[in-house]
PDB file of C-alpha atoms and ligand atoms in Angstrom:
ATOM      1  CA  MET A  96     -20.459 159.916 250.242  1.00  0.00           C
ATOM      2  CA  THR A  97     -23.105 158.735 247.848  1.00  0.00           C
ATOM      3  CA  SER A  98     -25.481 161.426 246.798  1.00  0.00           C
ATOM      4  CA  ALA A  99     -28.815 161.621 245.035  1.00  0.00           C
ATOM      5  CA  LEU A 100     -30.972 164.313 243.502  1.00  0.00           C
ATOM      6  CA  LEU A 101     -34.555 164.252 244.787  1.00  0.00           C
ATOM      7  CA  VAL A 102     -36.914 166.052 242.379  1.00  0.00           C
ATOM      8  CA  ILE A 103     -40.150 166.993 244.122  1.00  0.00           C
ATOM      9  CA  ASP A 104     -43.520 167.225 242.322  1.00  0.00           C
ATOM     10  CA  VAL A 105     -42.529 168.877 239.011  1.00  0.00           C
ATOM     11  CA  GLN A 106     -46.021 168.254 237.652  1.00  0.00           C
ATOM     12  CA  ASN A 107     -48.299 170.188 235.309  1.00  0.00           C
ATOM     13  CA  ASP A 108     -50.761 171.198 238.029  1.00  0.00           C
ATOM     14  CA  PHE A 109     -47.989 173.050 239.903  1.00  0.00           C
ATOM     15  CA  CYS A 110     -46.912 174.939 236.773  1.00  0.00           C
ATOM     16  CA  PRO A 111     -48.553 178.032 235.220  1.00  0.00           C
ATOM     17  CA  GLY A 112     -51.955 177.030 233.830  1.00  0.00           C
ATOM     18  CA  GLY A 113     -52.265 174.164 236.319  1.00  0.00           C
ATOM     19  CA  ALA A 114     -54.874 173.658 239.016  1.00  0.00           C
ATOM     20  CA  LEU A 115     -52.540 174.654 241.870  1.00  0.00           C
ATOM     21  CA  ALA A 116     -50.105 176.748 239.888  1.00  0.00           C
ATOM     22  CA  VAL A 117     -46.950 177.915 241.601  1.00  0.00           C
ATOM     23  CA  ALA A 118     -45.701 181.232 240.198  1.00  0.00           C
ATOM     24  CA  GLU A 119     -42.824 180.491 237.783  1.00  0.00           C
ATOM     25  CA  GLY A 120     -43.118 176.794 238.633  1.00  0.00           C
ATOM     26  CA  ASP A 121     -42.104 175.798 235.113  1.00  0.00           C
ATOM     27  CA  GLN A 122     -38.872 177.811 235.398  1.00  0.00           C
ATOM     28  CA  VAL A 123     -37.324 175.106 237.567  1.00  0.00           C
ATOM     29  CA  VAL A 124     -37.437 172.584 234.712  1.00  0.00           C
ATOM     30  CA  PRO A 125     -34.372 173.713 232.694  1.00  0.00           C
ATOM     31  CA  ILE A 126     -32.435 174.301 235.925  1.00  0.00           C
ATOM     32  CA  ILE A 127     -33.184 170.769 237.155  1.00  0.00           C
ATOM     33  CA  ASN A 128     -32.428 169.275 233.738  1.00  0.00           C
ATOM     34  CA  ALA A 129     -29.005 170.943 233.849  1.00  0.00           C
ATOM     35  CA  MET A 130     -28.317 169.529 237.329  1.00  0.00           C
ATOM     36  CA  ILE A 131     -29.315 165.926 236.527  1.00  0.00           C
ATOM     37  CA  PRO A 132     -26.027 164.895 234.823  1.00  0.00           C
ATOM     38  CA  ASP A 133     -24.138 165.737 238.032  1.00  0.00           C
ATOM     39  CA  PHE A 134     -25.946 162.983 239.957  1.00  0.00           C
ATOM     40  CA  GLU A 135     -25.535 159.254 239.745  1.00  0.00           C
ATOM     41  CA  THR A 136     -28.947 158.698 241.238  1.00  0.00           C
ATOM     42  CA  VAL A 137     -32.065 160.720 240.454  1.00  0.00           C
ATOM     43  CA  LEU A 138     -35.337 160.176 242.312  1.00  0.00           C
ATOM     44  CA  TYR A 139     -38.689 161.851 241.702  1.00  0.00           C
ATOM     45  CA  THR A 140     -41.868 162.315 243.697  1.00  0.00           C
ATOM     46  CA  GLN A 141     -45.293 162.584 242.124  1.00  0.00           C
ATOM     47  CA  ASP A 142     -48.298 163.987 243.989  1.00  0.00           C
ATOM     48  CA  TRP A 143     -50.970 161.387 243.146  1.00  0.00           C
ATOM     49  CA  HIS A 144     -54.407 161.948 244.625  1.00  0.00           C
ATOM     50  CA  PRO A 145     -57.680 160.083 244.134  1.00  0.00           C
ATOM     51  CA  ALA A 146     -60.459 162.449 242.923  1.00  0.00           C
ATOM     52  CA  ASP A 147     -62.229 162.179 246.293  1.00  0.00           C
ATOM     53  CA  HIS A 148     -59.107 163.027 248.293  1.00  0.00           C
ATOM     54  CA  SER A 149     -59.767 164.565 251.708  1.00  0.00           C
ATOM     55  CA  SER A 150     -57.238 167.386 251.087  1.00  0.00           C
ATOM     56  CA  PHE A 151     -59.449 168.889 248.350  1.00  0.00           C
ATOM     57  CA  ALA A 152     -61.727 171.771 249.366  1.00  0.00           C
ATOM     58  CA  ALA A 153     -64.283 170.511 246.832  1.00  0.00           C
ATOM     59  CA  ASN A 154     -64.745 167.388 248.947  1.00  0.00           C
ATOM     60  CA  HIS A 155     -65.749 169.364 252.052  1.00  0.00           C
ATOM     61  CA  ALA A 156     -69.110 171.093 252.339  1.00  0.00           C
ATOM     62  CA  GLU A 157     -68.732 174.880 252.085  1.00  0.00           C
ATOM     63  CA  ALA A 158     -64.953 174.875 252.404  1.00  0.00           C
ATOM     64  CA  GLU A 159     -62.967 177.497 250.495  1.00  0.00           C
ATOM     65  CA  PRO A 160     -59.740 176.503 248.779  1.00  0.00           C
ATOM     66  CA  PHE A 161     -56.709 177.474 250.898  1.00  0.00           C
ATOM     67  CA  SER A 162     -58.712 177.340 254.142  1.00  0.00           C
ATOM     68  CA  VAL A 163     -57.442 175.127 256.958  1.00  0.00           C
ATOM     69  CA  THR A 164     -59.371 172.256 258.499  1.00  0.00           C
ATOM     70  CA  GLN A 165     -58.694 169.927 261.383  1.00  0.00           C
ATOM     71  CA  MET A 166     -57.947 166.324 260.406  1.00  0.00           C
ATOM     72  CA  PRO A 167     -57.421 163.458 262.879  1.00  0.00           C
ATOM     73  CA  TYR A 168     -53.675 163.936 262.265  1.00  0.00           C
ATOM     74  CA  GLY A 169     -53.652 167.733 262.708  1.00  0.00           C
ATOM     75  CA  PRO A 170     -54.329 170.895 260.695  1.00  0.00           C
ATOM     76  CA  GLN A 171     -54.613 170.459 256.938  1.00  0.00           C
ATOM     77  CA  VAL A 172     -54.838 173.096 254.197  1.00  0.00           C
ATOM     78  CA  LEU A 173     -57.742 172.373 251.828  1.00  0.00           C
ATOM     79  CA  TRP A 174     -56.397 172.717 248.311  1.00  0.00           C
ATOM     80  CA  PRO A 175     -57.977 173.213 244.922  1.00  0.00           C
ATOM     81  CA  THR A 176     -58.441 169.803 243.277  1.00  0.00           C
ATOM     82  CA  HIS A 177     -55.019 168.948 241.815  1.00  0.00           C
ATOM     83  CA  CYS A 178     -52.809 166.064 240.677  1.00  0.00           C
ATOM     84  CA  VAL A 179     -55.668 163.609 240.280  1.00  0.00           C
ATOM     85  CA  GLN A 180     -54.304 160.174 239.379  1.00  0.00           C
ATOM     86  CA  GLY A 181     -53.918 159.635 235.653  1.00  0.00           C
ATOM     87  CA  THR A 182     -54.830 163.188 234.606  1.00  0.00           C
ATOM     88  CA  HIS A 183     -52.707 165.624 232.576  1.00  0.00           C
ATOM     89  CA  GLY A 184     -52.312 167.752 235.709  1.00  0.00           C
ATOM     90  CA  ALA A 185     -50.697 164.856 237.566  1.00  0.00           C
ATOM     91  CA  ALA A 186     -48.216 164.165 234.763  1.00  0.00           C
ATOM     92  CA  PHE A 187     -44.656 165.437 235.008  1.00  0.00           C
ATOM     93  CA  HIS A 188     -43.870 168.647 233.125  1.00  0.00           C
ATOM     94  CA  PRO A 189     -43.289 167.445 229.550  1.00  0.00           C
ATOM     95  CA  ASP A 190     -39.774 168.932 229.382  1.00  0.00           C
ATOM     96  CA  LEU A 191     -38.519 167.367 232.618  1.00  0.00           C
ATOM     97  CA  ILE A 192     -35.813 164.781 231.945  1.00  0.00           C
ATOM     98  CA  LEU A 193     -36.922 161.496 233.511  1.00  0.00           C
ATOM     99  CA  VAL A 194     -33.787 159.431 233.936  1.00  0.00           C
ATOM    100  CA  GLY A 195     -34.847 158.292 237.336  1.00  0.00           C
ATOM    101  CA  ASP A 196     -34.035 155.352 239.479  1.00  0.00           C
ATOM    102  CA  LEU A 197     -37.364 155.660 241.286  1.00  0.00           C
ATOM    103  CA  ILE A 198     -40.646 157.564 241.204  1.00  0.00           C
ATOM    104  CA  ILE A 199     -42.331 157.687 244.563  1.00  0.00           C
ATOM    105  CA  ARG A 200     -46.029 158.525 244.535  1.00  0.00           C
ATOM    106  CA  LYS A 201     -47.658 160.138 247.525  1.00  0.00           C
ATOM    107  CA  GLY A 202     -51.002 161.430 248.720  1.00  0.00           C
ATOM    108  CA  PHE A 203     -52.876 158.462 247.246  1.00  0.00           C
ATOM    109  CA  ARG A 204     -54.705 157.480 250.433  1.00  0.00           C
ATOM    110  CA  TRP A 205     -58.101 159.129 250.695  1.00  0.00           C
ATOM    111  CA  ALA A 206     -57.886 160.008 254.395  1.00  0.00           C
ATOM    112  CA  ILE A 207     -54.408 161.511 254.585  1.00  0.00           C
ATOM    113  CA  ASP A 208     -52.296 163.970 252.641  1.00  0.00           C
ATOM    114  CA  SER A 209     -48.561 163.567 252.144  1.00  0.00           C
ATOM    115  CA  TYR A 210     -46.369 166.598 251.567  1.00  0.00           C
ATOM    116  CA  SER A 211     -43.152 164.831 252.494  1.00  0.00           C
ATOM    117  CA  ALA A 212     -41.463 162.184 250.374  1.00  0.00           C
ATOM    118  CA  PHE A 213     -40.665 160.339 253.622  1.00  0.00           C
ATOM    119  CA  PHE A 214     -43.767 160.455 255.838  1.00  0.00           C
ATOM    120  CA  GLU A 215     -47.426 161.185 255.278  1.00  0.00           C
ATOM    121  CA  ASN A 216     -48.932 164.188 257.055  1.00  0.00           C
ATOM    122  CA  ASP A 217     -49.437 162.253 260.311  1.00  0.00           C
ATOM    123  CA  HIS A 218     -45.594 162.334 260.450  1.00  0.00           C
ATOM    124  CA  LYS A 219     -45.774 158.596 261.229  1.00  0.00           C
ATOM    125  CA  THR A 220     -46.774 156.613 258.133  1.00  0.00           C
ATOM    126  CA  PRO A 221     -43.564 155.988 256.155  1.00  0.00           C
ATOM    127  CA  THR A 222     -43.427 155.985 252.366  1.00  0.00           C
ATOM    128  CA  GLY A 223     -40.449 153.607 252.449  1.00  0.00           C
ATOM    129  CA  LEU A 224     -38.027 156.143 250.958  1.00  0.00           C
ATOM    130  CA  THR A 225     -35.731 156.101 253.999  1.00  0.00           C
ATOM    131  CA  GLY A 226     -35.239 152.349 253.659  1.00  0.00           C
ATOM    132  CA  TYR A 227     -34.689 152.642 249.918  1.00  0.00           C
ATOM    133  CA  LEU A 228     -31.989 155.280 250.350  1.00  0.00           C
ATOM    134  CA  ARG A 229     -30.248 153.396 253.183  1.00  0.00           C
ATOM    135  CA  ASP A 230     -30.306 150.175 251.170  1.00  0.00           C
ATOM    136  CA  ARG A 231     -28.663 152.029 248.283  1.00  0.00           C
ATOM    137  CA  GLY A 232     -26.013 153.527 250.580  1.00  0.00           C
ATOM    138  CA  ILE A 233     -27.152 157.065 249.800  1.00  0.00           C
ATOM    139  CA  THR A 234     -26.237 159.503 252.567  1.00  0.00           C
ATOM    140  CA  THR A 235     -26.466 162.905 250.906  1.00  0.00           C
ATOM    141  CA  LEU A 236     -29.456 164.464 249.191  1.00  0.00           C
ATOM    142  CA  THR A 237     -30.022 167.558 247.073  1.00  0.00           C
ATOM    143  CA  LEU A 238     -33.667 168.579 246.819  1.00  0.00           C
ATOM    144  CA  VAL A 239     -35.269 170.608 244.027  1.00  0.00           C
ATOM    145  CA  GLY A 240     -38.795 171.136 242.711  1.00  0.00           C
ATOM    146  CA  LEU A 241     -42.202 172.327 243.885  1.00  0.00           C
ATOM    147  CA  ALA A 242     -43.315 173.764 246.103  1.00  0.00           C
ATOM    148  CA  THR A 243     -40.514 175.158 248.281  1.00  0.00           C
ATOM    149  CA  ASP A 244     -42.765 175.830 251.266  1.00  0.00           C
ATOM    150  CA  PHE A 245     -44.761 172.582 251.229  1.00  0.00           C
ATOM    151  CA  CYS A 246     -43.506 169.384 249.652  1.00  0.00           C
ATOM    152  CA  VAL A 247     -39.865 170.467 249.296  1.00  0.00           C
ATOM    153  CA  ALA A 248     -39.618 171.802 252.857  1.00  0.00           C
ATOM    154  CA  TYR A 249     -41.459 168.871 254.466  1.00  0.00           C
ATOM    155  CA  SER A 250     -39.265 166.424 252.550  1.00  0.00           C
ATOM    156  CA  ALA A 251     -36.045 168.268 253.404  1.00  0.00           C
ATOM    157  CA  ILE A 252     -36.866 168.466 257.108  1.00  0.00           C
ATOM    158  CA  ASP A 253     -37.834 164.787 257.300  1.00  0.00           C
ATOM    159  CA  ALA A 254     -34.682 163.805 255.392  1.00  0.00           C
ATOM    160  CA  ALA A 255     -32.513 165.750 257.858  1.00  0.00           C
ATOM    161  CA  LYS A 256     -34.372 164.149 260.795  1.00  0.00           C
ATOM    162  CA  GLN A 257     -33.657 160.723 259.282  1.00  0.00           C
ATOM    163  CA  GLY A 258     -29.953 161.523 259.372  1.00  0.00           C
ATOM    164  CA  PHE A 259     -29.299 162.404 255.741  1.00  0.00           C
ATOM    165  CA  THR A 260     -27.124 165.360 254.786  1.00  0.00           C
ATOM    166  CA  VAL A 261     -29.552 167.652 252.983  1.00  0.00           C
ATOM    167  CA  THR A 262     -29.198 170.619 250.669  1.00  0.00           C
ATOM    168  CA  VAL A 263     -32.086 172.459 249.014  1.00  0.00           C
ATOM    169  CA  ALA A 264     -31.005 174.136 245.765  1.00  0.00           C
ATOM    170  CA  THR A 265     -33.332 177.120 246.056  1.00  0.00           C
ATOM    171  CA  LYS A 266     -32.681 178.338 242.488  1.00  0.00           C
ATOM    172  CA  ALA A 267     -34.470 175.142 241.386  1.00  0.00           C
ATOM    173  CA  THR A 268     -37.502 175.599 243.657  1.00  0.00           C
ATOM    174  CA  ARG A 269     -40.519 177.927 243.636  1.00  0.00           C
ATOM    175  CA  ALA A 270     -43.040 178.597 246.420  1.00  0.00           C
ATOM    176  CA  ILE A 271     -46.793 178.805 246.940  1.00  0.00           C
ATOM    177  CA  ASP A 272     -46.275 181.309 249.815  1.00  0.00           C
ATOM    178  CA  LEU A 273     -49.588 181.035 251.652  1.00  0.00           C
ATOM    179  CA  ASP A 274     -49.834 183.297 254.730  1.00  0.00           C
ATOM    180  CA  GLY A 275     -46.088 183.519 255.334  1.00  0.00           C
ATOM    181  CA  SER A 276     -45.493 179.838 254.638  1.00  0.00           C
ATOM    182  CA  LEU A 277     -42.299 180.503 252.683  1.00  0.00           C
ATOM    183  CA  ALA A 278     -40.525 182.429 255.459  1.00  0.00           C
ATOM    184  CA  LYS A 279     -41.622 179.802 257.986  1.00  0.00           C
ATOM    185  CA  ALA A 280     -40.446 176.950 255.759  1.00  0.00           C
ATOM    186  CA  MET A 281     -37.031 178.565 255.263  1.00  0.00           C
ATOM    187  CA  ALA A 282     -36.620 179.070 259.039  1.00  0.00           C
ATOM    188  CA  ASP A 283     -37.808 175.519 259.795  1.00  0.00           C
ATOM    189  CA  MET A 284     -35.425 174.042 257.213  1.00  0.00           C
ATOM    190  CA  ARG A 285     -32.472 175.987 258.631  1.00  0.00           C
ATOM    191  CA  ALA A 286     -33.404 174.907 262.167  1.00  0.00           C
ATOM    192  CA  ALA A 287     -33.466 171.280 261.024  1.00  0.00           C
ATOM    193  CA  GLY A 288     -29.916 171.585 259.675  1.00  0.00           C
ATOM    194  CA  VAL A 289     -30.813 171.768 255.992  1.00  0.00           C
ATOM    195  CA  THR A 290     -28.340 173.705 253.843  1.00  0.00           C
ATOM    196  CA  LEU A 291     -30.083 176.280 251.650  1.00  0.00           C
ATOM    197  CA  LYS A 292     -28.073 177.073 248.574  1.00  0.00           C
TER     198      LYS A 292
HETATM  199  C1  LIG B 148     -48.047 170.305 247.253  1.00  0.00           C
HETATM  200  C2  LIG B 148     -49.881 171.272 248.192  1.00  0.00           C
HETATM  201  C3  LIG B 148     -50.623 170.148 247.950  1.00  0.00           C
HETATM  202  C4  LIG B 148     -46.600 170.435 246.877  1.00  0.00           C
HETATM  203  C5  LIG B 148     -48.773 169.160 247.011  1.00  0.00           C
HETATM  204  O1  LIG B 148     -46.136 169.690 245.994  1.00  0.00           O
HETATM  205  O2  LIG B 148     -45.902 171.296 247.469  1.00  0.00           O
HETATM  206  N1  LIG B 148     -48.604 171.343 247.852  1.00  0.00           N
HETATM  207  N2  LIG B 148     -50.064 169.092 247.359  1.00  0.00           N
HETATM  208 ZN1  LIG B 149     -51.311 167.508 246.760  1.00  0.00          ZN
END
């Protein structure tokens, strides 16, 4: 069994004071830092949007942040502008230890959002992470980071569907919790065979 730690979106905009702040988002940083030495391989994702990204409410006439719109690939929450490429908000939390083998950026195509580290929100366009992990002989993943009910959950479910053995270390995650999204994400992860620890 070769295992890796997959650190999801621990970026300034998801921490208190950020554009899409997750309550207590920064509290995962010391917990993740303490876990890192236990893993031979550490991978990170970075939400990385162009300023005109179609997932931003500001780029839709009269749309409120946190409303839902219909995209060609299905329903999409319209978010406050966040994690714009090259900005402070898109940078990793300054205290996060970056010892990584790989940083995978996602959400950089104007027309499509990407919550999952594996597939964009059409559930079809691959990021290449599956191939990377298989090539490295990695079979087992532990996921941590932000936010539990969006990027962590989507990544965990896709990883399980791709045949990886997946654990989410919930002490090292925090949630947005939009309209019951956390309870739904927990149920969906369990149904997909993800271990919640
Ligand atoms: C995320 C909403 C929009 C996340 C990213 O990292 O969970 N959520 N973009
Ligand atoms: Zn985003």
